[in-house]
Amino acid sequence: MDFSQVDQPDVISIDSDDDSDEVKVEQVVDSIEVDQIEYTPPVDSRNGEGSAAALRNGNYGEYYNLELELSPLEQSAPRRYIRIALAMPWVFHMAFEDQQQQEVLDRVGDAFFKTIQRWPFLGGSFRQSETDVGKLQLKYPEDLDMRDLDTMVRMRFIDMWDCLRLPDLYQLETSSFGRNRFRWGSAPVPERFMPVLARVSFARGSVIVGFSFSEVIFDRESIRNFLDTFIQSTYGGHDNTSLAQDRTLPVGQTDQANLSLFPCFDWSGCDPERKTPQHALRSKVFTIDIHKVRALYRVVQETIYQNETEGVALYEDCFLALFWVSIMRARFHNGRFRLEEKAHVFYSVPGAENTRLPQTLDLDHCGNTTITAVATCEAMNLIRPPATHEQELRQQIHIETVALAAQVLRKTLRGFTGTHLSHLVALKRLMDPIHTNTAHERALRRHTDCLAFEDWSCFGTDQAANIPYAQRHKHYFFPCYDDLQEGTVIILPRTNEYYGDKNWNVCVCLAQDDMELLIENLQRDKWWSPSLRQ
């Protein structure tokens, strides 16, 4: 397979009068500096057919002749991308670097195409509805052509100064996986944007595939299914003969929405909390030894049994509870969290998965059913402040506190039923998307008493992708550094999830002083060591 398209360079402009550090991205179409051009494989003869040619000739309606009906949750979803980088150690040979890169691009493109074939509508494009200006429509071609990949998969040529060569890539700075690893210049716009994009980039020691998943059509379960199919397809034996065109998304059973079911929205008229400038944030991946996680889980179970609380806590609950308690202790010490307050965790989960009986994965699922649970705990119960200020830094985390936090997290997730999802569908159908998204941002106070949790552990597979010249037994997943916001805590994918022998990894983004204290506390309590590898 050969690609003739190349990413247009991104021109980044920052408004000096705006201290919010908001970055504006513009596309350069006609004027391209020579040193900005990315690697372009040899051009083949492609004229007259294929999506790229059809769009250039203005034949959008003729080529994209099928339409997928979007649910109310999808219509109101933020029109932005979830960016995830798949990184693998990679052997680079300067003598035949062009051949190496072309082989990698061919393998990734072929696997991407096979994955799209399973969900053909992912090969289409979102457009503004022709009948309702405020809504989207997803149109896609009846027969996807390999040439359609020209606009979906791009490659960035190796930069000899770009070196990602460590035994454990999780020890790298998260800034190594920023906007240059993704299709950053392809931010969703009302005119046209695609459900999924990818960029293949190379560094000395690593190959990175940066995926961009549209929040309109992807939730966590959808991303898991896509990545699993993609990785299987890199081995060449996945023909995807079973198409998954018929979607079974939840349908609202009520015309009224009970707003009290959703503390993730704040309907007051006050302004949202001011965002911390990007330069004042720090993100880091922490690797926690698998034996310590197992020991923590066992102690939490013993504590629950002894206290007769009848609660439940899974591995991921205990792991996230450890960071919930540790982060809020750091914020308490830094004066951002007070004893009379309550701590909140906004936990985004796929609603369809959490309302199935029995609760099982749907391997054909592709859609957005994201629902946000809110776990709440009193500050006094969560951080157990010391008797004196002098004792504060010497105090270790109480296991009883972690056990309480873990039970609160699991109870919140288990409390979701089909009723919640039905009322959320009604809410999204009745209210303006801008209004609901603003209400969500208002409720999520990232700088003070709230954290945003995501569990990506299910994205891991039993085997790494089969990429030419890469170490097949190792792969790493990173969120996009430039997308991370304060208070974000993400469990990164694990091989075999519960039953693997790999360590647990979590990506955390906090204000600089909160991060420094979190690192200090985790090291002192011997939960984390900077020398620990995956």
XYZ file of C-alpha atoms in Angstrom:
534
model
C 0.000 0.000 0.000
C 1.233 3.460 -0.875
C 0.084 6.812 0.499
C 0.257 9.990 -1.483
C -1.169 12.314 1.140
C 0.950 14.132 3.685
C -0.104 16.066 6.752
C -0.266 19.803 6.302
C 1.967 21.547 8.831
C 0.356 23.079 11.888
C 0.912 26.755 12.588
C 0.582 27.399 16.303
C -0.352 30.881 17.447
C -0.743 31.870 21.083
C -2.578 35.040 21.951
C -0.291 36.945 24.303
C -3.238 38.803 25.816
C -4.884 35.582 26.965
C -3.314 34.058 30.092
C -5.347 30.885 29.790
C -2.671 29.291 27.601
C -5.302 28.356 25.035
C -3.579 27.269 21.852
C -5.099 28.110 18.513
C -4.310 25.830 15.604
C -4.543 26.960 12.012
C -4.175 24.912 8.849
C -1.753 26.078 6.177
C -2.981 24.969 2.774
C -1.210 26.874 0.045
C 2.066 28.028 1.580
C 4.345 25.312 2.972
C 7.903 25.794 4.124
C 10.260 23.124 2.832
C 11.567 22.155 6.268
C 8.006 21.639 7.556
C 6.967 19.015 5.038
C 6.531 15.537 6.467
C 7.740 12.405 4.736
C 5.693 11.569 1.640
C 5.865 8.045 0.203
C 6.107 7.760 -3.598
C 3.015 9.024 -5.386
C 1.000 6.544 -7.436
C -1.565 7.273 -10.141
C -4.883 7.915 -8.435
C -7.286 9.946 -10.461
C -11.020 10.223 -10.675
C -12.111 7.885 -7.880
C -11.789 7.486 -4.126
C -12.952 9.776 -1.345
C -10.096 12.267 -1.619
C -10.738 12.816 -5.326
C -14.497 12.917 -4.809
C -14.182 15.618 -2.177
C -11.882 17.657 -4.384
C -14.450 17.472 -7.174
C -17.300 18.419 -4.854
C -19.028 15.035 -5.171
C -19.459 14.477 -1.446
C -23.121 13.473 -1.700
C -22.469 10.997 -4.506
C -19.607 9.191 -2.820
C -20.842 9.263 0.797
C -24.252 7.836 -0.038
C -25.073 6.084 3.272
C -25.969 7.721 6.566
C -25.747 6.483 10.156
C -28.376 7.785 12.548
C -26.759 9.343 15.616
C -28.265 8.992 19.083
C -29.127 11.997 21.310
C -26.009 11.254 23.391
C -23.872 11.366 20.259
C -25.511 14.520 18.928
C -24.730 16.362 22.167
C -21.220 14.960 22.702
C -18.290 17.398 22.641
C -16.937 17.691 19.106
C -13.360 16.891 19.983
C -10.980 13.952 19.830
C -9.772 11.470 22.432
C -6.102 11.045 21.532
C -4.222 7.874 22.519
C -0.676 6.975 21.467
C 0.434 3.364 21.023
C 4.232 3.299 21.413
C 6.602 0.387 20.864
C 10.394 0.031 21.115
C 11.690 -0.015 17.549
C 15.019 -0.884 15.926
C 16.146 1.870 13.561
C 18.695 1.256 10.787
C 19.865 4.429 9.089
C 21.058 2.543 5.998
C 17.520 1.633 4.927
C 15.315 3.941 6.959
C 12.971 4.705 4.034
C 12.229 1.023 3.532
C 11.643 0.510 7.259
C 9.219 3.386 7.498
C 7.319 2.302 4.403
C 6.943 -1.235 5.798
C 5.583 0.134 9.063
C 3.183 2.451 7.246
C 1.960 -0.404 5.048
C 1.314 -2.643 8.066
C -0.469 0.066 10.047
C -2.523 1.145 7.026
C -3.579 -2.414 6.226
C -4.616 -3.095 9.842
C -6.436 0.239 10.018
C -8.330 -0.538 6.812
C -9.378 -3.981 8.083
C -10.582 -2.421 11.325
C -12.636 0.182 9.467
C -14.194 -2.601 7.399
C -15.688 -4.022 10.584
C -17.482 -0.733 11.265
C -17.855 0.799 7.760
C -19.416 4.014 9.046
C -16.058 4.880 10.659
C -14.774 5.428 7.120
C -17.183 8.310 6.653
C -17.317 11.922 7.692
C -19.347 14.051 10.092
C -21.118 16.956 8.462
C -23.564 19.579 9.565
C -27.094 18.279 9.072
C -28.814 19.432 5.899
C -32.161 19.697 7.704
C -31.150 20.845 11.218
C -28.255 23.277 11.550
C -27.646 22.333 15.189
C -27.169 18.628 14.479
C -24.608 16.373 12.847
C -24.961 13.686 10.248
C -22.481 10.873 9.641
C -22.282 9.879 5.995
C -20.066 7.121 4.672
C -19.371 5.310 1.382
C -21.067 2.074 0.458
C -17.750 0.525 -0.552
C -14.685 1.707 1.318
C -11.593 1.972 -0.856
C -7.989 1.605 0.264
C -7.460 5.052 -1.191
C -9.704 6.471 1.521
C -6.833 5.896 3.928
C -5.055 8.842 2.322
C -7.126 11.130 4.523
C -7.229 8.919 7.622
C -3.674 7.625 8.106
C -0.616 9.833 7.726
C 3.071 9.421 8.485
C 5.623 11.757 10.015
C 9.235 11.318 8.938
C 11.835 10.438 11.568
C 13.553 13.331 13.334
C 17.129 12.370 14.190
C 17.006 14.598 17.271
C 13.865 12.835 18.481
C 15.112 10.003 20.693
C 12.751 7.834 22.754
C 15.072 5.046 23.746
C 14.631 3.673 27.277
C 14.068 0.141 28.624
C 10.721 1.396 29.947
C 8.964 4.088 27.902
C 6.774 4.970 30.904
C 9.878 6.571 32.414
C 9.837 9.164 29.636
C 8.381 12.609 30.153
C 4.735 12.697 29.086
C 5.578 15.716 26.924
C 7.267 13.230 24.560
C 3.749 12.298 23.448
C 2.318 15.693 22.615
C 0.568 17.173 19.618
C 3.293 16.194 17.140
C 2.336 12.511 17.598
C -1.271 13.087 16.528
C -3.364 14.667 13.801
C -3.505 17.840 15.844
C -4.270 20.136 12.941
C -7.414 18.110 12.182
C -9.479 19.493 15.044
C -13.221 18.936 14.538
C -14.946 21.755 12.670
C -18.624 22.041 11.720
C -17.862 21.665 8.010
C -16.352 18.174 8.116
C -14.414 15.894 10.453
C -13.750 12.177 10.573
C -14.662 9.611 13.244
C -11.114 8.280 13.621
C -7.661 9.342 12.427
C -4.111 8.072 12.892
C -0.590 9.362 12.525
C 2.481 7.120 12.400
C 5.608 8.832 13.715
C 9.125 7.599 14.288
C 11.862 8.353 16.778
C 15.248 6.860 17.423
C 14.264 3.840 19.483
C 10.471 3.950 19.129
C 7.573 3.887 16.695
C 4.345 5.627 17.698
C 0.839 5.296 16.284
C -1.247 8.227 17.480
C -4.992 7.533 17.312
C -7.611 10.292 17.416
C -11.095 9.027 18.309
C -14.061 11.385 17.929
C -16.036 11.711 21.171
C -19.176 11.852 19.045
C -18.999 8.151 18.147
C -16.523 6.614 20.642
C -16.830 5.713 24.302
C -14.387 3.615 26.311
C -15.900 0.321 25.172
C -15.795 1.413 21.520
C -12.124 2.345 21.798
C -11.369 -1.023 23.403
C -13.065 -2.843 20.518
C -11.285 -0.730 17.891
C -7.810 -1.171 19.390
C -8.334 -4.892 19.928
C -9.391 -5.365 16.287
C -6.538 -3.169 15.050
C -3.884 -5.095 16.993
C -5.287 -8.446 15.840
C -5.292 -7.165 12.262
C -1.569 -6.373 12.375
C -1.006 -10.143 12.372
C -2.730 -10.445 9.002
C -5.251 -13.127 9.881
C -8.189 -10.930 10.799
C -10.455 -10.696 7.739
C -13.374 -8.956 9.497
C -15.964 -10.828 7.474
C -18.491 -10.164 10.235
C -19.573 -6.557 9.858
C -21.019 -4.697 12.809
C -23.287 -2.202 11.077
C -26.390 -2.684 13.230
C -25.916 -0.821 16.491
C -27.911 -1.461 19.661
C -27.607 1.798 21.560
C -29.771 2.629 24.599
C -33.004 4.410 23.760
C -34.638 6.763 26.238
C -37.901 5.469 27.681
C -39.028 8.780 29.135
C -39.741 12.275 27.848
C -38.717 13.906 31.132
C -35.278 14.099 32.724
C -34.742 13.859 36.477
C -31.863 16.294 36.953
C -31.212 15.101 40.513
C -29.799 11.863 39.084
C -26.835 13.741 37.607
C -24.605 15.631 40.061
C -22.095 15.881 37.195
C -24.035 18.960 36.052
C -24.212 22.308 37.842
C -27.188 24.263 36.532
C -26.435 27.450 38.472
C -25.542 30.602 36.615
C -22.108 31.022 38.200
C -18.951 31.027 36.129
C -16.944 27.800 35.794
C -13.767 27.518 37.843
C -10.873 29.287 36.168
C -8.498 26.833 34.520
C -4.928 26.576 35.721
C -2.557 27.793 32.967
C -0.907 24.948 31.092
C 2.583 26.049 32.105
C 1.626 25.616 35.783
C 0.582 21.976 35.310
C 2.681 18.834 35.423
C 1.760 15.352 34.265
C 3.525 12.122 35.110
C 3.154 8.353 34.728
C 3.512 6.440 38.003
C 4.348 2.724 37.908
C 3.174 0.801 40.987
C 4.568 -2.670 41.626
C 2.036 -5.438 40.970
C 2.850 -7.077 44.322
C 2.025 -3.868 46.185
C -1.268 -3.547 44.324
C -2.177 -7.124 45.191
C -1.192 -6.563 48.822
C -3.281 -3.381 48.910
C -6.250 -5.267 47.490
C -5.939 -8.032 50.110
C -5.677 -5.575 53.006
C -8.678 -3.613 51.739
C -10.735 -6.816 51.549
C -9.710 -7.734 55.111
C -10.641 -4.257 56.319
C -14.050 -4.448 54.651
C -14.661 -7.870 56.227
C -13.562 -6.791 59.716
C -15.637 -3.602 59.649
C -18.661 -5.516 58.317
C -19.510 -2.733 55.884
C -20.831 -5.172 53.268
C -19.059 -3.073 50.664
C -17.283 -4.197 47.507
C -13.951 -3.069 46.065
C -12.235 -4.373 42.933
C -8.566 -4.073 42.000
C -9.057 -0.880 40.020
C -11.082 0.639 42.872
C -8.264 0.060 45.360
C -5.664 1.398 42.934
C -7.605 4.569 42.140
C -8.571 5.045 45.796
C -4.876 5.146 46.701
C -4.386 8.088 44.341
C -7.654 9.775 45.334
C -6.555 9.847 48.969
C -2.943 10.789 48.152
C -3.875 13.665 45.831
C -6.478 15.149 48.158
C -3.971 15.000 51.038
C -1.548 16.996 48.889
C -4.246 19.539 48.059
C -5.205 19.796 51.741
C -1.595 20.532 52.652
C -1.394 23.180 49.893
C -4.566 24.895 51.098
C -6.792 24.042 48.127
C -9.021 21.583 49.965
C -10.613 22.270 53.362
C -11.957 19.961 56.061
C -15.509 21.269 55.810
C -15.691 20.358 52.118
C -16.479 17.180 50.232
C -14.217 15.480 47.716
C -15.687 14.441 44.370
C -14.547 12.066 41.648
C -16.061 12.390 38.169
C -15.794 8.873 36.759
C -16.576 8.585 33.025
C -17.773 5.117 31.987
C -19.603 3.605 28.989
C -23.233 3.566 30.039
C -24.263 0.651 27.834
C -21.650 -1.648 29.382
C -22.697 -0.741 32.915
C -26.405 -1.334 32.327
C -26.285 -4.727 30.605
C -27.579 -7.738 32.491
C -25.386 -9.618 32.884
C -22.679 -6.972 32.640
C -20.675 -8.174 29.650
C -18.683 -6.671 26.821
C -20.260 -6.247 23.399
C -17.423 -6.875 20.947
C -19.438 -5.269 18.128
C -20.256 -2.097 20.050
C -19.264 1.188 18.451
C -20.990 4.313 19.682
C -21.000 6.862 22.460
C -22.937 5.966 25.616
C -20.616 7.786 28.027
C -22.143 8.624 31.377
C -20.369 10.346 34.264
C -20.717 8.965 37.764
C -19.846 11.207 40.709
C -18.369 9.638 43.842
C -18.462 11.839 46.948
C -16.659 11.548 50.280
C -16.397 13.856 53.291
C -12.977 15.474 53.645
C -12.632 14.362 57.261
C -13.192 10.737 56.252
C -10.958 10.875 53.193
C -7.771 12.493 54.483
C -7.988 12.040 58.295
C -6.059 15.214 59.179
C -3.352 14.958 61.867
C -3.765 16.387 65.331
C -1.034 18.969 64.762
C 0.474 20.612 61.710
C 3.919 19.222 62.621
C 2.590 15.679 62.247
C 1.147 16.337 58.821
C 4.037 15.362 56.556
C 4.972 12.391 58.725
C 1.501 10.876 58.610
C 1.064 7.821 56.433
C -2.095 6.878 54.577
C -4.550 4.843 56.651
C -5.654 1.630 54.957
C -9.125 2.221 56.405
C -9.280 5.462 54.411
C -8.272 3.738 51.171
C -10.814 0.981 51.859
C -13.560 3.569 52.368
C -12.643 5.431 49.174
C -12.523 2.186 47.163
C -15.986 1.166 48.377
C -17.383 4.611 47.554
C -16.048 4.334 43.995
C -17.493 0.862 43.418
C -20.844 1.715 45.019
C -21.174 4.756 42.762
C -20.527 2.730 39.603
C -22.809 -0.116 40.660
C -25.588 2.374 41.322
C -26.038 3.058 37.630
C -29.054 1.411 36.046
C -30.957 1.641 32.807
C -33.063 4.347 34.458
C -30.062 6.670 34.693
C -29.202 6.136 31.048
C -32.800 6.633 29.966
C -33.021 9.946 31.824
C -29.647 11.038 30.432
C -30.872 10.378 26.889
C -33.953 12.483 27.651
C -31.811 15.256 29.134
C -29.545 15.353 26.083
C -32.537 15.335 23.751
C -34.260 18.222 25.531
C -31.342 20.533 26.331
C -28.939 22.482 24.196
C -25.518 20.744 23.966
C -23.638 23.953 24.727
C -25.721 24.444 27.873
C -25.133 20.892 29.131
C -21.402 20.958 28.378
C -21.047 24.255 30.248
C -22.972 22.819 33.211
C -20.572 19.875 33.282
C -17.496 22.118 33.232
C -19.024 24.217 36.018
C -19.550 21.166 38.238
C -16.063 19.741 37.632
C -13.808 21.909 39.813
C -10.475 20.452 38.772
C -8.291 22.758 40.874
C -9.896 22.253 44.288
C -12.195 19.408 45.359
C -12.695 17.355 42.157
C -10.753 14.765 40.188
C -11.605 13.165 36.826
C -10.983 9.398 36.671
C -10.730 7.206 33.595
C -9.999 3.477 33.461
C -8.133 2.457 30.309
C -6.991 -0.900 31.696
C -9.407 -2.695 29.357
C -7.553 -1.307 26.307
C -4.701 -3.737 26.920
C -4.507 -6.934 24.880
C -2.800 -10.287 25.340
C -0.243 -9.428 22.677
C 1.427 -6.317 21.338
C 0.846 -5.105 17.792
C 2.849 -6.855 15.069
C 4.751 -3.836 13.748
C 7.858 -4.438 11.579
C 11.148 -4.001 13.476
C 9.323 -3.440 16.791
C 9.680 -5.502 19.951
C 6.481 -7.517 19.813
C 6.304 -8.294 23.510
C 6.202 -4.643 24.592
C 3.762 -1.838 23.987
C 2.847 1.305 25.874
C -0.163 3.619 25.777
C -0.074 7.347 26.470
C -2.731 10.064 26.509
C -1.924 13.149 24.475
C 0.138 15.473 26.657
C -1.475 18.606 25.212
C -4.983 17.299 25.968
C -4.377 16.576 29.666
C -6.212 18.797 32.122
C -5.674 19.353 35.820
C -7.112 16.671 38.072
C -7.032 13.928 35.425
C -6.166 10.415 36.650
C -6.023 7.624 34.031
C -5.261 3.948 34.622
C -3.202 3.010 31.577
C -3.854 -0.243 29.662
C -2.615 -3.525 31.111
C -1.867 -6.862 29.461
C -4.456 -9.431 30.574
C -5.963 -6.789 32.894
C -6.473 -8.457 36.307
C -4.630 -11.673 35.682
C -1.426 -10.413 34.129
C 1.808 -10.084 36.057
C 2.541 -6.573 34.782
C 2.800 -3.574 37.065
C 0.037 -0.984 37.207
C 0.569 2.395 35.541
C -1.383 5.582 36.046
C -1.086 8.981 34.358
C -1.757 11.955 36.644
C -2.003 15.659 35.785
C -1.911 18.183 38.640
C -0.770 21.659 39.526
C 3.005 21.738 39.922
C 3.054 22.062 43.732
C 0.408 19.356 44.173
C 2.440 16.995 41.992
C 5.638 17.650 43.937
C 3.934 16.800 47.223
C 2.233 13.732 45.729
C 5.616 12.406 44.565
C 7.136 13.094 47.982
C 4.332 11.314 49.841
C 4.250 8.256 47.555
C 8.010 7.831 47.870
C 8.011 8.276 51.641
C 5.207 5.760 52.097
C 7.065 3.378 49.726
C 4.186 3.060 47.266
C 6.281 4.283 44.360
C 9.934 4.404 43.352
C 11.273 6.404 40.371
C 13.522 3.477 39.436
C 10.667 0.958 39.087
C 10.128 -0.293 35.532
C 7.128 -1.771 33.760
